[in-house]
Coordinates of C-alpha atoms and ligand atoms in Angstrom, one line a residue:
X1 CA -185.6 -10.9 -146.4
X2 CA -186.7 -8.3 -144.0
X3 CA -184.9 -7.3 -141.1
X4 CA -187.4 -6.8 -138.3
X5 CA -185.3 -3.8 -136.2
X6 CA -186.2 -4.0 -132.6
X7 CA -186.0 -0.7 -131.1
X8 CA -184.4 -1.0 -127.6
X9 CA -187.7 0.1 -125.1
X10 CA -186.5 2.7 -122.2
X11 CA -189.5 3.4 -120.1
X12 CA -189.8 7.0 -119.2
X13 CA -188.4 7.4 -115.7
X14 CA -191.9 9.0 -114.4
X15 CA -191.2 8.8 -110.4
X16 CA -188.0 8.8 -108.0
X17 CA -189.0 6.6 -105.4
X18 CA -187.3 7.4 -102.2
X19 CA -186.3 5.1 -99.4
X20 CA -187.2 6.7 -96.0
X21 CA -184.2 8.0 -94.2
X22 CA -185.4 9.3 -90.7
X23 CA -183.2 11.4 -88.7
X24 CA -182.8 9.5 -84.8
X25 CA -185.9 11.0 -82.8
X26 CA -184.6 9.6 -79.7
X27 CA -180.9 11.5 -79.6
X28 CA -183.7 14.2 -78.1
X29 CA -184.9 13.5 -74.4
X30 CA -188.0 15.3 -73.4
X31 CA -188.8 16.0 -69.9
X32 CA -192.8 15.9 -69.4
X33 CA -192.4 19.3 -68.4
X34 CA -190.7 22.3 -68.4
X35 CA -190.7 25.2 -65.8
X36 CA -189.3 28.4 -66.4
X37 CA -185.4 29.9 -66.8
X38 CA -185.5 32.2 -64.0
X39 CA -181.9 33.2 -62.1
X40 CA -180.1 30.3 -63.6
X41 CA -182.8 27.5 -62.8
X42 CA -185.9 26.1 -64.1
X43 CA -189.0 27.3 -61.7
X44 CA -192.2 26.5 -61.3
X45 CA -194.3 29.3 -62.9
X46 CA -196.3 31.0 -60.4
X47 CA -199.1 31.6 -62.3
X48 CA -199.8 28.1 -62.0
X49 CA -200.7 27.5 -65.4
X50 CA -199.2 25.2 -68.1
X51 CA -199.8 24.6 -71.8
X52 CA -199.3 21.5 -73.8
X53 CA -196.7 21.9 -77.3
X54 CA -197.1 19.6 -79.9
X55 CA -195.9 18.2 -83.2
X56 CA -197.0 19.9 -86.1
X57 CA -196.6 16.8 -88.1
X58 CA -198.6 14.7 -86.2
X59 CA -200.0 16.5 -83.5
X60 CA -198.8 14.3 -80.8
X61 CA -198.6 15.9 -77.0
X62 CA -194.5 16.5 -76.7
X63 CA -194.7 17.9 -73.4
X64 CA -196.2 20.5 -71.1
X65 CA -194.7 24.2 -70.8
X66 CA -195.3 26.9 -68.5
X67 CA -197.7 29.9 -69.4
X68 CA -196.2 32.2 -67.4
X69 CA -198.2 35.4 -65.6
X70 CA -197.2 38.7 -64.7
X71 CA -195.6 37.6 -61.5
X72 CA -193.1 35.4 -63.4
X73 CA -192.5 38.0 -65.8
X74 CA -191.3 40.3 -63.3
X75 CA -189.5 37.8 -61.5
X76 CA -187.5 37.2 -64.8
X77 CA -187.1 41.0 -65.1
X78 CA -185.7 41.4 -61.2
X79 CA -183.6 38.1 -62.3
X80 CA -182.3 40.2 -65.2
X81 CA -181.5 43.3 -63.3
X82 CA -179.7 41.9 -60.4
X83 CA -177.4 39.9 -63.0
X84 CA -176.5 43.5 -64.5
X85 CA -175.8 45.2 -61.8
X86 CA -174.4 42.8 -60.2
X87 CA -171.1 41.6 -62.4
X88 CA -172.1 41.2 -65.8
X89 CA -172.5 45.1 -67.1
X90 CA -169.1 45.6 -65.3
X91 CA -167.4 42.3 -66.8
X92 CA -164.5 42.5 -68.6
X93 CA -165.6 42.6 -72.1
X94 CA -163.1 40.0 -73.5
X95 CA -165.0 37.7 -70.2
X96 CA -168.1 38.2 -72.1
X97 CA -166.8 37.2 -75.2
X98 CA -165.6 33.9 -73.7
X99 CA -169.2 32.9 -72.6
X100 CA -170.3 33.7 -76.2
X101 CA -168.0 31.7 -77.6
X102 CA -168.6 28.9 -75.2
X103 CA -172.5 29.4 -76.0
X104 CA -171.5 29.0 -80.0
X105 CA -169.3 25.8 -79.6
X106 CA -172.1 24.4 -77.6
X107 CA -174.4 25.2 -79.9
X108 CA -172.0 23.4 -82.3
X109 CA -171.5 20.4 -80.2
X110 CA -175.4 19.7 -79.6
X111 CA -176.2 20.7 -82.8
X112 CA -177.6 17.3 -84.0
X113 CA -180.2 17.5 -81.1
X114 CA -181.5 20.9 -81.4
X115 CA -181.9 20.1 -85.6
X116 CA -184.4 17.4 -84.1
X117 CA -185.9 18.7 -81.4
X118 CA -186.5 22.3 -83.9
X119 CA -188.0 19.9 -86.3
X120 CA -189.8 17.9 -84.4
X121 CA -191.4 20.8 -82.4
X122 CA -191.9 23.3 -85.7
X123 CA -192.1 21.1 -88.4
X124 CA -189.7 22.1 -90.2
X125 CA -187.8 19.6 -92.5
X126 CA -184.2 18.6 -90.5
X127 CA -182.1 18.9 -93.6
X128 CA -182.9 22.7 -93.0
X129 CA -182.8 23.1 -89.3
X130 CA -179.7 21.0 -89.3
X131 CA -178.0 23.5 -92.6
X132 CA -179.2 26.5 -92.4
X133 CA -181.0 26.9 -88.5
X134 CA -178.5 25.3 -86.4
X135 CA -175.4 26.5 -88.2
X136 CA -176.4 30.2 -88.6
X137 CA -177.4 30.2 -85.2
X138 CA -174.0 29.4 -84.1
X139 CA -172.1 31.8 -86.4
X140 CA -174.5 34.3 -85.3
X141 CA -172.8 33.9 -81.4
X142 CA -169.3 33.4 -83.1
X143 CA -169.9 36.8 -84.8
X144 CA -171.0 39.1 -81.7
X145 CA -168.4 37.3 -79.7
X146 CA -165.8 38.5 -81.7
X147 CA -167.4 42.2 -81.4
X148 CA -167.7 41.8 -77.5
X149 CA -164.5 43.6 -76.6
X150 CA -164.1 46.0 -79.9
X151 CA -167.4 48.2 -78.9
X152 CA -164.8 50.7 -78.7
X153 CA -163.8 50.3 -82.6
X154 CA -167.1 49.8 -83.7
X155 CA -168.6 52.8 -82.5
X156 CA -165.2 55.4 -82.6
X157 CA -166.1 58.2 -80.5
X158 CA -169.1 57.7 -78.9
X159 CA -168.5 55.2 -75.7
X160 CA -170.8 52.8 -75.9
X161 CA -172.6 51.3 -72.8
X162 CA -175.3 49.1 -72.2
X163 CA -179.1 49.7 -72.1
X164 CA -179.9 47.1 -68.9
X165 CA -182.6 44.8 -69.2
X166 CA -183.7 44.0 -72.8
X167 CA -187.4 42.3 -73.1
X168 CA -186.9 40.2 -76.6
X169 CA -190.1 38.3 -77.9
X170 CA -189.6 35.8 -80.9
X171 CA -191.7 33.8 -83.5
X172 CA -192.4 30.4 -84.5
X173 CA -190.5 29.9 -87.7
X174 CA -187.1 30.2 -87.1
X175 CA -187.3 29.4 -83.2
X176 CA -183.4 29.1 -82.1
X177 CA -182.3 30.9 -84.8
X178 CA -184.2 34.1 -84.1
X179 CA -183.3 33.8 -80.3
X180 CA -179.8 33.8 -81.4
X181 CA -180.3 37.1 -83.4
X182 CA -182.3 38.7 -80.4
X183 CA -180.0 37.1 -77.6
X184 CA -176.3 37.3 -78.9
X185 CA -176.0 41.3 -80.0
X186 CA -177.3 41.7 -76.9
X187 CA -175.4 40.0 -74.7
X188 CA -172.2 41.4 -76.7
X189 CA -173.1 44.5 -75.9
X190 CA -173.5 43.7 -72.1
X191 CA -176.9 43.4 -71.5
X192 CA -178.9 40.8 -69.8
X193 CA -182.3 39.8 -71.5
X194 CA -185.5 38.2 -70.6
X195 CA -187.1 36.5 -73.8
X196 CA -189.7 34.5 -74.6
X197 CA -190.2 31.8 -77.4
X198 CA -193.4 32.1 -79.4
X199 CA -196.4 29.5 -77.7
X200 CA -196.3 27.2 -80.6
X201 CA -192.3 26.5 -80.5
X202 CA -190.9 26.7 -76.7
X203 CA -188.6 23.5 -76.8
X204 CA -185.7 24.6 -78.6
X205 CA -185.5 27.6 -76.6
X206 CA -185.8 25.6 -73.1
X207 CA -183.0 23.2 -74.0
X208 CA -180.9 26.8 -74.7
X209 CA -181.0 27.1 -71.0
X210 CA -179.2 24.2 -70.3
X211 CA -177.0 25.6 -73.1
X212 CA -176.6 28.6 -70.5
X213 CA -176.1 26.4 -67.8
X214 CA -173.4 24.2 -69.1
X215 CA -171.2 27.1 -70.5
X216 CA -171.8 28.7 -67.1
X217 CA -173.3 32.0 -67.7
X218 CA -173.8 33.2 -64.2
X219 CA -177.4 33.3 -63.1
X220 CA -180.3 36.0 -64.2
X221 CA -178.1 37.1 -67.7
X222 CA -180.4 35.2 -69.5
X223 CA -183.7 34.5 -68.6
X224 CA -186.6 32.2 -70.5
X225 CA -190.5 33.0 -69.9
X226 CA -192.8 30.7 -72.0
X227 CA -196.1 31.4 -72.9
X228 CA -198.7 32.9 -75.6
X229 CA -199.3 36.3 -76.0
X230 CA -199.9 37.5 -72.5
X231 CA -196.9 36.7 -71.4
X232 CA -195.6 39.1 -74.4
X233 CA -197.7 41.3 -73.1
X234 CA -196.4 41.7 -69.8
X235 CA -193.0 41.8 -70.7
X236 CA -193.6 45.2 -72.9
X237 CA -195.7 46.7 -70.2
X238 CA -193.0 45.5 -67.5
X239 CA -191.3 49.0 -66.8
X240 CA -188.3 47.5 -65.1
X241 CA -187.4 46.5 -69.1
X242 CA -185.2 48.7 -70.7
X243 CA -185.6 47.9 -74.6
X244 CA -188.1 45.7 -76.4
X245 CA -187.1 43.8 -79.9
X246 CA -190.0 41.8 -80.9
X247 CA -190.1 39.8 -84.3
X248 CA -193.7 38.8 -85.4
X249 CA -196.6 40.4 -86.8
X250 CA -197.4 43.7 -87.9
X251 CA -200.3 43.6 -85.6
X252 CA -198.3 42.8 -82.5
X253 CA -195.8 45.1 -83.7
X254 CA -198.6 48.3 -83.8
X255 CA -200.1 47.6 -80.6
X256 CA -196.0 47.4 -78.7
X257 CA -195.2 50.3 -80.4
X258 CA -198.6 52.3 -79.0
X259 CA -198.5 50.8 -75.7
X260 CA -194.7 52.0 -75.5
X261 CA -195.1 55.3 -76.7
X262 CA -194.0 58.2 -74.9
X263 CA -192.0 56.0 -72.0
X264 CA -188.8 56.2 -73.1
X265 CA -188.5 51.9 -73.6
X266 CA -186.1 51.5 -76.3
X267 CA -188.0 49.5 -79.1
X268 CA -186.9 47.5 -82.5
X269 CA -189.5 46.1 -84.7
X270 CA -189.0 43.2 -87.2
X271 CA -192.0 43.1 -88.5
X272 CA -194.3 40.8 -91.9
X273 CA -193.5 40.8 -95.8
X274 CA -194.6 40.6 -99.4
X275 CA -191.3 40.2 -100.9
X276 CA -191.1 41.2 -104.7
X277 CA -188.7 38.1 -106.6
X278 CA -187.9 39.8 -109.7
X279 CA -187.1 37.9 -112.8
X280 CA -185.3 39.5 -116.1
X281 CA -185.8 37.8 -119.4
X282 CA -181.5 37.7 -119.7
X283 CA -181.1 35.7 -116.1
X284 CA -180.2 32.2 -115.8
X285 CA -183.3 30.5 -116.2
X286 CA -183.2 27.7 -114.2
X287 CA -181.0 29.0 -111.4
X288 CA -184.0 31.6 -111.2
X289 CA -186.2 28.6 -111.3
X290 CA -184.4 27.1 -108.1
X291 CA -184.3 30.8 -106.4
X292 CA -187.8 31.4 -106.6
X293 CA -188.5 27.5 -105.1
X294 CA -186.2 28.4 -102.4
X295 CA -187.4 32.2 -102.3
X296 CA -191.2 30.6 -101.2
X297 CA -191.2 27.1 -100.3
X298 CA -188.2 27.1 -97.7
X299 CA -189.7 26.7 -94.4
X300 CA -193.2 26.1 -96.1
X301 CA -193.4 29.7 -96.7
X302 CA -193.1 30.8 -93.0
X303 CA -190.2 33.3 -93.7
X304 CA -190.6 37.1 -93.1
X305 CA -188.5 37.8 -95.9
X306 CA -190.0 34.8 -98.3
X307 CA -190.1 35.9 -102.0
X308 CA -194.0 35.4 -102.4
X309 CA -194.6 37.8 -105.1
X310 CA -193.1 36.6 -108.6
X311 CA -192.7 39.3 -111.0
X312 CA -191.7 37.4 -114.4
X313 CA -190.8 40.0 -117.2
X314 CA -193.6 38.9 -119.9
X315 CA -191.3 37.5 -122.2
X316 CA -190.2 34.6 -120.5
X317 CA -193.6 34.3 -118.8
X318 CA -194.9 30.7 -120.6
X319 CA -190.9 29.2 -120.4
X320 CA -190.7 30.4 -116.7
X321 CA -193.9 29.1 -115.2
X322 CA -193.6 25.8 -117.1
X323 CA -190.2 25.0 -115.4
X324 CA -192.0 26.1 -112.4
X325 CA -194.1 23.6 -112.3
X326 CA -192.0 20.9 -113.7
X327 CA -189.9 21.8 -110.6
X328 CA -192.6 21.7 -108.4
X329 CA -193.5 18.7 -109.0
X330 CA -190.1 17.0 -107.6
X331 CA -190.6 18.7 -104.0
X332 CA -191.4 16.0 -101.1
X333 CA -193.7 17.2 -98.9
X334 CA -193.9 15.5 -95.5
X335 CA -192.1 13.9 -92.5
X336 CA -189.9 17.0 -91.1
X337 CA -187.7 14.2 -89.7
X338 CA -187.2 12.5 -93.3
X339 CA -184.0 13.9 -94.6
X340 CA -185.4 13.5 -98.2
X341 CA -187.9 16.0 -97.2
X342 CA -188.3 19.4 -98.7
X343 CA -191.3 20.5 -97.4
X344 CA -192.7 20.0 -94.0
X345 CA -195.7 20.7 -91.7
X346 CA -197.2 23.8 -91.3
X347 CA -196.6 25.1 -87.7
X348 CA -199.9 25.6 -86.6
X349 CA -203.4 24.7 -86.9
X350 CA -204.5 28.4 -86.9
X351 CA -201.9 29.3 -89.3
X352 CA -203.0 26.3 -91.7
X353 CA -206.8 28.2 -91.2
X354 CA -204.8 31.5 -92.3
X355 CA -203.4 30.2 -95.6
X356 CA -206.4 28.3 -96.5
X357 CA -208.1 31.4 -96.2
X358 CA -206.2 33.2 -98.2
X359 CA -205.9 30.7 -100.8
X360 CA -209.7 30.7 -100.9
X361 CA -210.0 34.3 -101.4
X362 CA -207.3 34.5 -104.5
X363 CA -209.6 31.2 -106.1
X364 CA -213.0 33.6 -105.2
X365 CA -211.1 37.0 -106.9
X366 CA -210.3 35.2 -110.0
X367 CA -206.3 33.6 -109.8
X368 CA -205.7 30.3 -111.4
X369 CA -204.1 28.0 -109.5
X370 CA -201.8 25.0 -109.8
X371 CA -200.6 22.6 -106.8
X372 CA -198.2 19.6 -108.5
X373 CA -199.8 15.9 -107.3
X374 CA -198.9 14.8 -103.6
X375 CA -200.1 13.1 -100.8
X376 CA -200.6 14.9 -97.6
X377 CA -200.6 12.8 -94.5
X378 CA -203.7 12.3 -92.7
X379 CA -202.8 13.5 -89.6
X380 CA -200.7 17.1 -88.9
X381 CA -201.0 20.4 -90.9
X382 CA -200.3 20.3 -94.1
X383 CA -200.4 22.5 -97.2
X384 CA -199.3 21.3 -100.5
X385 CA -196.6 23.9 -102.5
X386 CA -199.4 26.2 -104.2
X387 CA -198.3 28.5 -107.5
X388 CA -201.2 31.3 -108.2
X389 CA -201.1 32.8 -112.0
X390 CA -203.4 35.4 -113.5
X391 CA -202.9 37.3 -110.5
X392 CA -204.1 41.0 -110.2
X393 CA -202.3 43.3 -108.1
X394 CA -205.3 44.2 -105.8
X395 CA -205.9 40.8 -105.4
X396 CA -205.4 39.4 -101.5
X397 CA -203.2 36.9 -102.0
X398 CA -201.0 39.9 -104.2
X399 CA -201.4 42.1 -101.0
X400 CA -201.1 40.1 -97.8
X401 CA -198.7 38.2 -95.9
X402 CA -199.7 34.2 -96.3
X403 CA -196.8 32.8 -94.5
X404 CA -196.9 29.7 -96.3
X405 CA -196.7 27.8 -99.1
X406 CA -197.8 30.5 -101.9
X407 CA -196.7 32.1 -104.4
X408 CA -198.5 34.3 -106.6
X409 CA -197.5 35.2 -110.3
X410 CA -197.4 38.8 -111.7
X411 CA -195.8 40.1 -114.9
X412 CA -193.9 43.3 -116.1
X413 CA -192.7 44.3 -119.6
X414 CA -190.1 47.4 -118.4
X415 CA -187.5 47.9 -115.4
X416 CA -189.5 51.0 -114.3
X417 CA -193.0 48.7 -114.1
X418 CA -191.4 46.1 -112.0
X419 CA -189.6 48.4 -109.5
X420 CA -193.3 50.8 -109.2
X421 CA -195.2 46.9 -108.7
X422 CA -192.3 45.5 -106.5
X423 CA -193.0 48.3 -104.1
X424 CA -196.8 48.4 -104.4
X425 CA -196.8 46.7 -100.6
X426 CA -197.3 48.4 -97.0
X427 CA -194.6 46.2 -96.7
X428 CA -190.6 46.5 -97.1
X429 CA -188.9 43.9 -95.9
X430 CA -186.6 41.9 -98.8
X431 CA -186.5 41.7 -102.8
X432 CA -184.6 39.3 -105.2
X433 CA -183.6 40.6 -108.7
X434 CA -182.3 37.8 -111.5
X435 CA -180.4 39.3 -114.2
X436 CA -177.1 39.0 -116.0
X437 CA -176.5 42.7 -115.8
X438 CA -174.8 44.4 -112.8
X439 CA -175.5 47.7 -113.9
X440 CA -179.3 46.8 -114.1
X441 CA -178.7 44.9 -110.5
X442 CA -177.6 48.5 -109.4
X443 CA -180.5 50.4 -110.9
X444 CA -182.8 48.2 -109.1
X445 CA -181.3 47.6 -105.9
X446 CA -181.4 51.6 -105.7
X447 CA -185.1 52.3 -106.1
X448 CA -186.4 49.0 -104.3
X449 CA -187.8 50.2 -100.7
X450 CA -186.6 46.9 -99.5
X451 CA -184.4 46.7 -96.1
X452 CA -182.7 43.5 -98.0
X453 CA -182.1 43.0 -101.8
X454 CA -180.5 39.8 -103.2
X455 CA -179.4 39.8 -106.7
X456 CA -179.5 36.3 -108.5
X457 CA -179.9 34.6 -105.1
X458 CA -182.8 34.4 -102.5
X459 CA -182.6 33.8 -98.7
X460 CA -179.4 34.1 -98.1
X461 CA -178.1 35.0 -94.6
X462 CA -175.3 36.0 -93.0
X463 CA -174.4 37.5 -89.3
X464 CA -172.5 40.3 -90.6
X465 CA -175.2 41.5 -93.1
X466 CA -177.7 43.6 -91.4
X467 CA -181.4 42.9 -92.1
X468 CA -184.8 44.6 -91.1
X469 CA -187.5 46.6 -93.1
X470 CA -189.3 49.6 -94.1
X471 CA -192.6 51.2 -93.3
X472 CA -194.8 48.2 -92.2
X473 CA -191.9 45.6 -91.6
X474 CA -190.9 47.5 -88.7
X475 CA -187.2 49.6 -88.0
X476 CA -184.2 48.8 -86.7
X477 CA -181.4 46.1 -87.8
X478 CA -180.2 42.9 -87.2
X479 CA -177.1 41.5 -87.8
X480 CA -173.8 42.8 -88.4
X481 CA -172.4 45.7 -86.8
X482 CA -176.0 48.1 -87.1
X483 CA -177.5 45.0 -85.0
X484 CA -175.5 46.7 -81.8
X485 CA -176.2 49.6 -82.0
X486 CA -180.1 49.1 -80.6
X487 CA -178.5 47.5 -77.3
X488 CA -176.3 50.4 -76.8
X489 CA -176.6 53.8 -75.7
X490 CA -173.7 56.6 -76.4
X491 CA -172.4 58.5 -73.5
X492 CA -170.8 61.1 -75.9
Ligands
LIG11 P1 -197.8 37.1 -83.4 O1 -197.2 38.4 -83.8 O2 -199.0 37.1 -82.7 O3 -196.7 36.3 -82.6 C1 -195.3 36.5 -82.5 C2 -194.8 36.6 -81.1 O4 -195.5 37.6 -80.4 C3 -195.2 35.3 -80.3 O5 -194.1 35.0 -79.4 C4 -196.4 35.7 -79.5 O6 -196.7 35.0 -78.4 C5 -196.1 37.2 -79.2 N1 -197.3 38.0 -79.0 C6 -198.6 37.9 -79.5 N2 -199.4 38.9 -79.0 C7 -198.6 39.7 -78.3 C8 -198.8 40.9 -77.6 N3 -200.0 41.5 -77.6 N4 -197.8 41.5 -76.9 C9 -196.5 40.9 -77.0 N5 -196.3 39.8 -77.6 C10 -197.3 39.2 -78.3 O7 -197.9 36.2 -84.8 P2 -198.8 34.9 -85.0 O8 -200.2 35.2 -84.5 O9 -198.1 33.8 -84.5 O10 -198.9 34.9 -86.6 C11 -199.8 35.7 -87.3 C12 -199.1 36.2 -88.6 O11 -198.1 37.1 -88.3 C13 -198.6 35.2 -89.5 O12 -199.5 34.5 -90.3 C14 -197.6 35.9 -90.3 O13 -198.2 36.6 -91.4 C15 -197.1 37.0 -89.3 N6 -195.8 36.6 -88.7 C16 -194.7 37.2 -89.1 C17 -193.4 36.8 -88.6 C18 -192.2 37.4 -89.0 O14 -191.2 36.8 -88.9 N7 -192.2 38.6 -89.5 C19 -193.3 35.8 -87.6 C20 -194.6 35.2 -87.1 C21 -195.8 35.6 -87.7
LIG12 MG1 -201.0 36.4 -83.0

């Protein structure tokens, strides 16, 4: 007799499906509109005019900010300058420290609300603004609290004192998070500031004041202006400003640093990118895998540092792009307030215009490109994670900063071809290097023009690690100790 042998049937586990798991939207009370942080209260702008901010995700109306004028930019600045001269330049320096440390537990405390409120007003998914945003942010006033009253120590020698006023315009994709890199150093150091939030992402930046205001910072240290690029503008031409730090485009960043030339205004730029991520045929092939995900698709691409060049050494070309995409295709793109979400909106209408262009022009020039299956939603800006292969290195998309989504694939065969293609860029900002070998870590690390290098990691941040760029990504530091030394001047 035969014996029929049923073979047990396991279907192929082709899909995860995921529960939604919505962070609370309503822990986040929005006010229909917001005034400006002037002096320690919100004021109406005198310019009169007024903006609406949106949600990325679905572009629904989240409330209507002030675009504030030239007036209100000076009143900000003579806000600024009577809270220097009037106590907090001449504050004990452990006092100041306090006040930062009361700004970072705050930050702490409220934490949950600003994650939303960052997400829900960038786009970007919460399980990022509430791990990495929100939490950096903090330690980022932790840190420069603890420097507040060692000035002395960290500059032996050279008696440090403060600049004054310092003028501090941000960008969209890391909106508290950059504030606290522009805002903290300089308040350590004893300055008061005037900043403004980039047009696109005001909120987060507005509920700061009432950070201010409930760890009772007297009025006029810190002062909030909202608007586009005008009000940017103004700030940089305002002479009562004593330094400029601006974060943003190489574009904005050429035209501050002509219209400052020649007066004197202090001036740190932090400027675009076209990161090289550099992977060795000996690295650990699927932690490379994950770094170059994280390298590009954090924050949809909208990082000044992202790693959107791959250089794959040819040997591990075919094993390394097929993991790729195997990997891509387990990314969830949508809801920034889903906490299974890995990818969220893009921030902007005209930047979704920007990195469809681009992506255009690399399909036009002769790339190949792959996007892994997934449903955008109808409404919002959206751009599905995008992997470019056959890439030349004149191409566009090899060349400029796409700020999204996008990465685009080249290969090397020696050490010396990937360091003389990794710095084939106007740009030198950050580069990534996976290998097993220190010693080749080294080598590279030394002839990379790159402000930051990571080796067998990729955006990783910390508040005592200094970070800016060379030629086109701008000068100067932030973070760590370097990141005081632009508020500061030496009385030697
Ligand atoms: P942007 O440089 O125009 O905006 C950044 C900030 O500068 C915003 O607060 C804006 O209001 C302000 N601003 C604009 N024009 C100004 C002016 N003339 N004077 C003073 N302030 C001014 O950047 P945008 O247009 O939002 O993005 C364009 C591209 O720039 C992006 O696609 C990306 O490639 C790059 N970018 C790079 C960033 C970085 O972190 N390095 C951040 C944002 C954008
Ligand atoms: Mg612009």
């Amino acid at each position: 007799m035969a014996v029929e042998k049923h073979k047990p049937v396991t279907p192929a586990l082709t899909e995860w499906e995921y529960a939604p798991a919505p962070e609370a939207r309503d822990i986040v009370s929005l006010e229909e509109r917001y005034g400006l942080y002037v002096g320690g209260e919100l004021v109406e702008p005198r310019s009169g005019e007024w903006f609406t901010t949106l949600s990325p995700a679905t572009e629904e109306p989240l409330a209507e900010v002030a675009q504030a004028g030239a007036e209100d930019v000076d009143s900000a600045v003579t806000a600024a300058r009577g809270a220097f001269q009037d106590g907090w330049s001449g504050l004990a320096p452990s006092e100041r420290a306090k006040y930062l440390f009361r700004i970072a537990r705050i930050l702490q405390e409220r934490s949950r609300e600003l994650a939303v409120l960052e997400s829900l007003n960038g786009g970007k998914p919460i399980r990022e603004s509430r791990d990495v945003d929100l939490p950096l942010a903090a330690a980022h006033f932790f840190y420069y609290a603890g420097w507040a009253d060692k000035l002395e120590y960290a500059f032996p020698n050279r008696r440090p004192l403060p600049l004054g006023v310092a003028g501090q315009i941000i960008p969209w994709n890391f909106p508290l998070l950059m504030l606290a890199w522009k805002i903290a150093p300089a308040l350590a150091a004893g300055n008061t500031v005037v900043l403004k939030p980039a047009e696109t992402t005001p909120l987060t930046a507005l509920f700061f004041a009432e950070v201010c205001r409930q760890a009772e910072l007297p009025p006029g240290v810190v002062n909030i202006v909202t608007g586009d690029g005008r009000t940017g503008a103004e700030i940089v031409r305002h002479d009562g400003v004593d330094k400029i730090a601006f974060t943003g485009s190489t574009e904005v960043g050429k035209a501050i640093q002509r219209e400052l030339a020649g007066t004197g205004t202090r001036l740190t730029l932090e400027l675009g990118g076209k990161a090289a991520n550099i992977i060795f045929d000996d690295a650990a092939l699927d932690q490379a895998v994950e770094g170059i995900v994280n390298g590009i698709y954090f924050n949809q691409g909208h990082v000044c540092c992202a790693g959107s060049r791959l250089l794959v050494q040819e040997s591990i070309y075919e094993a390394t792009i097929a993991k790729l995409k195997r990997r891509l295709e387990t990314l969830r793109v949508g809801d920034p307030l889903d906490k299974n979400t890995d990818v969220g909106a893009i921030n902007s209408r005209m930047q979704l215009e920007k990195i469809a262009e681009l992506v255009e022009a690399g399909k036009e020039e002769g790339a190949e490109i792959y996007q892994p299956p997934c449903r955008l939603p109808e409404k919002g800006y959206w751009f599905a994670p995008t992997v470019f292969t056959n890439v030349a290195q004149s191409y566009r998309i090899a060349q400029e900063e796409i700020f999204g989504p996008v990465l685009s694939v080249l290969t090397f065969r020696t050490p010396e071809e990937a360091i003389e293609k990794a710095n084939n860029t106007p740009y030198g900002l950050s580069a990534g290097v996976w290998t097993e070998k220190g010693s080749r870590i080294l080598w590279m690390a030394e002839r990379l023009r790159a402000g930051v290098v990571w080796a067998n990691t990729f955006n990783r941040f910390d508040p005592s690690s200094p970070f800016g760029g060379y030629k086109e990504s701008g000068f100067g530091r932030e973070g760590g100790r370097h990141g005081l030394e632009p508020y500061l001047r030496f009385d030697a």
